[in-house]
mmCIF file of C-alpha atoms in Angstrom:
data_model
loop_
_atom_site.group_PDB
_atom_site.id
_atom_site.type_symbol
_atom_site.label_atom_id
_atom_site.label_comp_id
_atom_site.label_asym_id
_atom_site.label_seq_id
_atom_site.Cartn_x
_atom_site.Cartn_y
_atom_site.Cartn_z
ATOM 1 C CA MET B 17 1.963 -24.664 20.177
ATOM 2 C CA ILE B 18 4.519 -22.121 20.956
ATOM 3 C CA SER B 19 2.384 -20.265 23.772
ATOM 4 C CA SER B 20 0.855 -23.284 25.586
ATOM 5 C CA GLY B 21 4.792 -24.552 25.520
ATOM 6 C CA PHE B 22 5.471 -20.660 27.419
ATOM 7 C CA GLN B 23 3.035 -21.596 29.657
ATOM 8 C CA GLU B 24 5.052 -24.984 30.290
ATOM 9 C CA GLN B 25 8.302 -23.283 30.841
ATOM 10 C CA LYS B 26 9.442 -25.023 27.357
ATOM 11 C CA LYS B 27 11.112 -24.187 24.819
ATOM 12 C CA THR B 28 10.526 -24.564 21.453
ATOM 13 C CA GLY B 29 12.280 -25.202 18.381
ATOM 14 C CA THR B 30 11.449 -24.802 15.131
ATOM 15 C CA VAL B 31 12.565 -25.519 11.304
ATOM 16 C CA PHE B 32 10.631 -24.537 8.899
ATOM 17 C CA LEU B 33 12.318 -26.423 5.734
ATOM 18 C CA ASP B 34 12.003 -25.237 2.144
ATOM 19 C CA LEU B 35 12.478 -27.194 -0.550
ATOM 20 C CA SER B 36 13.780 -26.688 -4.077
ATOM 21 C CA GLY B 37 11.457 -26.835 -7.159
ATOM 22 C CA ALA B 38 8.915 -28.948 -5.453
ATOM 23 C CA TYR B 39 6.313 -28.559 -8.101
ATOM 24 C CA ASP B 40 9.008 -29.073 -10.326
ATOM 25 C CA THR B 41 10.320 -32.438 -9.004
ATOM 26 C CA VAL B 42 7.183 -34.175 -8.383
ATOM 27 C CA TRP B 43 8.052 -37.357 -9.541
ATOM 28 C CA HIS B 44 5.731 -39.029 -11.688
ATOM 29 C CA THR B 45 6.135 -42.647 -10.887
ATOM 30 C CA GLY B 46 6.238 -42.579 -7.650
ATOM 31 C CA LEU B 47 2.918 -40.137 -6.993
ATOM 32 C CA ALA B 48 1.069 -42.787 -9.480
ATOM 33 C CA LEU B 49 2.174 -45.490 -7.360
ATOM 34 C CA LYS B 50 0.373 -43.013 -4.439
ATOM 35 C CA LEU B 51 -2.487 -42.563 -5.738
ATOM 36 C CA SER B 52 -3.172 -45.859 -6.859
ATOM 37 C CA LYS B 53 -3.749 -47.049 -2.709
ATOM 38 C CA ILE B 54 -6.040 -43.959 -2.526
ATOM 39 C CA ILE B 55 -7.715 -43.440 -5.338
ATOM 40 C CA PRO B 56 -9.698 -45.520 -8.422
ATOM 41 C CA PRO B 57 -7.627 -47.221 -11.131
ATOM 42 C CA ALA B 58 -9.636 -44.761 -13.714
ATOM 43 C CA TYR B 59 -9.265 -41.909 -12.084
ATOM 44 C CA THR B 60 -5.221 -41.919 -10.866
ATOM 45 C CA ARG B 61 -5.362 -42.956 -14.836
ATOM 46 C CA THR B 62 -6.225 -39.943 -16.317
ATOM 47 C CA ILE B 63 -4.922 -37.691 -13.642
ATOM 48 C CA MET B 64 -1.554 -39.460 -14.417
ATOM 49 C CA MET B 65 -2.584 -38.635 -18.728
ATOM 50 C CA LEU B 66 -2.672 -34.552 -17.665
ATOM 51 C CA LEU B 67 0.191 -34.948 -16.161
ATOM 52 C CA GLN B 68 2.625 -37.164 -18.378
ATOM 53 C CA ASN B 69 1.779 -35.266 -21.976
ATOM 54 C CA ARG B 70 2.905 -32.298 -21.006
ATOM 55 C CA GLN B 71 5.595 -30.507 -22.846
ATOM 56 C CA PHE B 72 7.009 -27.211 -23.812
ATOM 57 C CA CYS B 73 9.850 -24.618 -25.645
ATOM 58 C CA VAL B 74 12.201 -22.179 -24.972
ATOM 59 C CA HIS B 75 11.310 -19.087 -26.573
ATOM 60 C CA PHE B 76 14.566 -16.292 -26.513
ATOM 61 C CA ASP B 77 15.908 -13.690 -28.937
ATOM 62 C CA ASN B 78 13.362 -14.651 -31.345
ATOM 63 C CA LYS B 79 14.405 -18.116 -31.083
ATOM 64 C CA ARG B 80 12.365 -21.627 -30.119
ATOM 65 C CA SER B 81 13.600 -24.398 -29.342
ATOM 66 C CA LYS B 82 12.277 -27.737 -29.454
ATOM 67 C CA TRP B 83 9.245 -29.102 -27.751
ATOM 68 C CA HIS B 84 10.673 -31.419 -25.605
ATOM 69 C CA LYS B 85 8.237 -33.465 -22.614
ATOM 70 C CA GLN B 86 7.688 -32.649 -18.967
ATOM 71 C CA LYS B 87 8.843 -35.685 -17.811
ATOM 72 C CA ASN B 88 8.116 -34.810 -13.752
ATOM 73 C CA GLY B 89 6.600 -31.824 -11.940
ATOM 74 C CA LEU B 90 3.172 -30.563 -11.674
ATOM 75 C CA PRO B 91 1.785 -28.144 -13.537
ATOM 76 C CA GLN B 92 2.215 -24.718 -11.053
ATOM 77 C CA GLY B 93 -0.713 -22.629 -10.373
ATOM 78 C CA SER B 94 -2.683 -25.564 -11.515
ATOM 79 C CA VAL B 95 -5.797 -26.078 -8.782
ATOM 80 C CA LEU B 96 -5.198 -30.165 -8.621
ATOM 81 C CA ALA B 97 -0.787 -29.491 -8.462
ATOM 82 C CA PRO B 98 -1.718 -28.625 -4.406
ATOM 83 C CA MET B 99 -3.442 -31.281 -3.422
ATOM 84 C CA LEU B 100 -1.179 -33.602 -5.871
ATOM 85 C CA LEU B 101 1.510 -32.661 -3.432
ATOM 86 C CA ASN B 102 -0.221 -33.555 -0.283
ATOM 87 C CA ILE B 103 -0.695 -36.674 -1.628
ATOM 88 C CA PHE B 104 2.464 -37.422 -2.659
ATOM 89 C CA THR B 105 4.091 -36.241 0.620
ATOM 90 C CA LEU B 106 1.307 -37.582 2.632
ATOM 91 C CA ASP B 107 3.978 -40.458 3.778
ATOM 92 C CA TRP B 108 6.126 -38.177 5.522
ATOM 93 C CA PRO B 109 8.453 -40.552 7.872
ATOM 94 C CA PRO B 110 7.226 -40.378 12.261
ATOM 95 C CA THR B 111 9.376 -37.625 13.310
ATOM 96 C CA ALA B 112 9.512 -36.680 17.459
ATOM 97 C CA ALA B 113 8.682 -32.898 16.152
ATOM 98 C CA ARG B 114 5.579 -31.830 15.570
ATOM 99 C CA LYS B 115 4.994 -32.065 11.835
ATOM 100 C CA PHE B 116 3.304 -28.734 10.227
ATOM 101 C CA VAL B 117 2.217 -29.633 6.417
ATOM 102 C CA TYR B 118 0.995 -28.099 3.417
ATOM 103 C CA ALA B 119 1.721 -28.294 0.053
ATOM 104 C CA ASP B 120 5.628 -28.205 -0.826
ATOM 105 C CA ASP B 121 5.862 -25.593 3.383
ATOM 106 C CA MET B 122 6.851 -27.965 6.286
ATOM 107 C CA CYS B 123 7.648 -26.778 9.997
ATOM 108 C CA LEU B 124 8.749 -29.141 12.155
ATOM 109 C CA ALA B 125 8.630 -28.336 16.245
ATOM 110 C CA ALA B 126 10.474 -29.294 19.120
ATOM 111 C CA GLN B 127 10.115 -28.549 22.625
ATOM 112 C CA SER B 128 11.683 -29.489 25.546
ATOM 113 C CA THR B 129 13.399 -27.592 28.141
ATOM 114 C CA ASP B 130 16.892 -27.799 27.226
ATOM 115 C CA GLN B 131 17.943 -26.319 23.814
ATOM 116 C CA THR B 132 20.747 -28.947 23.784
ATOM 117 C CA ILE B 133 17.546 -31.766 23.157
ATOM 118 C CA ILE B 134 15.190 -29.933 21.131
ATOM 119 C CA GLU B 135 18.554 -29.403 18.855
ATOM 120 C CA ARG B 136 19.326 -33.329 18.748
ATOM 121 C CA THR B 137 15.060 -33.654 18.281
ATOM 122 C CA LEU B 138 14.944 -31.585 15.494
ATOM 123 C CA THR B 139 18.488 -32.831 13.664
ATOM 124 C CA GLU B 140 17.608 -36.510 13.857
ATOM 125 C CA ASP B 141 14.196 -35.263 12.284
ATOM 126 C CA LEU B 142 15.913 -33.392 9.378
ATOM 127 C CA SER B 143 17.951 -36.532 8.660
ATOM 128 C CA LYS B 144 14.897 -38.867 8.208
ATOM 129 C CA ILE B 145 13.269 -35.820 5.997
ATOM 130 C CA ALA B 146 16.307 -36.002 3.758
ATOM 131 C CA GLU B 147 16.403 -39.554 3.307
ATOM 132 C CA TYR B 148 12.738 -39.290 2.946
ATOM 133 C CA CYS B 149 13.263 -37.286 -0.169
ATOM 134 C CA LYS B 150 16.123 -38.963 -1.079
ATOM 135 C CA ALA B 151 14.093 -41.764 -1.830
ATOM 136 C CA TRP B 152 11.041 -39.859 -3.420
ATOM 137 C CA ARG B 153 13.615 -37.547 -5.006
ATOM 138 C CA LEU B 154 12.668 -34.368 -3.579
ATOM 139 C CA LYS B 155 15.575 -31.636 -3.200
ATOM 140 C CA PRO B 156 15.232 -29.899 0.669
ATOM 141 C CA ASN B 157 17.421 -27.076 0.337
ATOM 142 C CA PRO B 158 19.528 -25.881 3.479
ATOM 143 C CA THR B 159 20.524 -22.533 1.923
ATOM 144 C CA LYS B 160 16.616 -21.263 1.996
ATOM 145 C CA THR B 161 15.067 -23.537 5.393
ATOM 146 C CA VAL B 162 15.076 -21.403 8.653
ATOM 147 C CA VAL B 163 15.595 -21.945 12.097
ATOM 148 C CA GLY B 164 13.108 -20.616 15.488
ATOM 149 C CA TYR B 165 13.672 -21.075 18.668
ATOM 150 C CA PHE B 166 11.442 -20.267 21.266
ATOM 151 C CA HIS B 167 11.881 -18.983 24.673
ATOM 152 C CA LEU B 168 11.195 -16.235 27.622
ATOM 153 C CA ALA B 169 14.624 -16.147 28.246
ATOM 154 C CA ASN B 170 15.785 -12.988 27.234
ATOM 155 C CA ARG B 171 19.005 -12.811 28.723
ATOM 156 C CA LYS B 172 19.354 -15.687 25.868
ATOM 157 C CA ALA B 173 17.645 -13.439 23.182
ATOM 158 C CA HIS B 174 21.297 -13.944 20.936
ATOM 159 C CA GLU B 175 21.532 -17.501 21.230
ATOM 160 C CA LYS B 176 20.001 -19.942 18.337
ATOM 161 C CA LEU B 177 19.370 -23.707 17.524
ATOM 162 C CA GLU B 178 22.395 -25.647 15.665
ATOM 163 C CA VAL B 179 20.619 -27.871 13.859
ATOM 164 C CA LYS B 180 21.969 -29.289 10.679
ATOM 165 C CA LEU B 181 20.347 -30.676 7.516
ATOM 166 C CA GLU B 182 22.123 -32.449 5.136
ATOM 167 C CA GLY B 183 25.295 -31.769 7.078
ATOM 168 C CA GLU B 184 24.618 -28.238 7.000
ATOM 169 C CA THR B 185 24.517 -26.175 10.289
#
């Protein structure tokens, strides 16, 4: 996309969005709702049974806490976890920028000959993504989200995009 933008004399702005603890924060009820729309009920119940019957305790200095039931999240390292996270976020809202998504990694990319249009597009799209995240209990992390700007104007190499996520540049 960036290369074809260069050929068309366009600049490309990108946002690599970080979700805080994406696997740990997947809302089980929301996932069950989304699974029920795409797979048979028996499969949904089986998957949810695997997710909802997990427990943990903390070991520290020869002491152990009580067992606690895991209320949300996906088991990290599980073969199913990336696929379940993809299903959970399959319905990202439509954006003007192109989305590239796998599991908890998302990149938004917008192209134009005008830097201001790129900044406005990405900021508006991030606002839509933030609303979606709030509704589905995901947490965008502005401090770990990265913006990139690709163009062929060497004299403007020092320029950066001003994109906002939840009020933070």
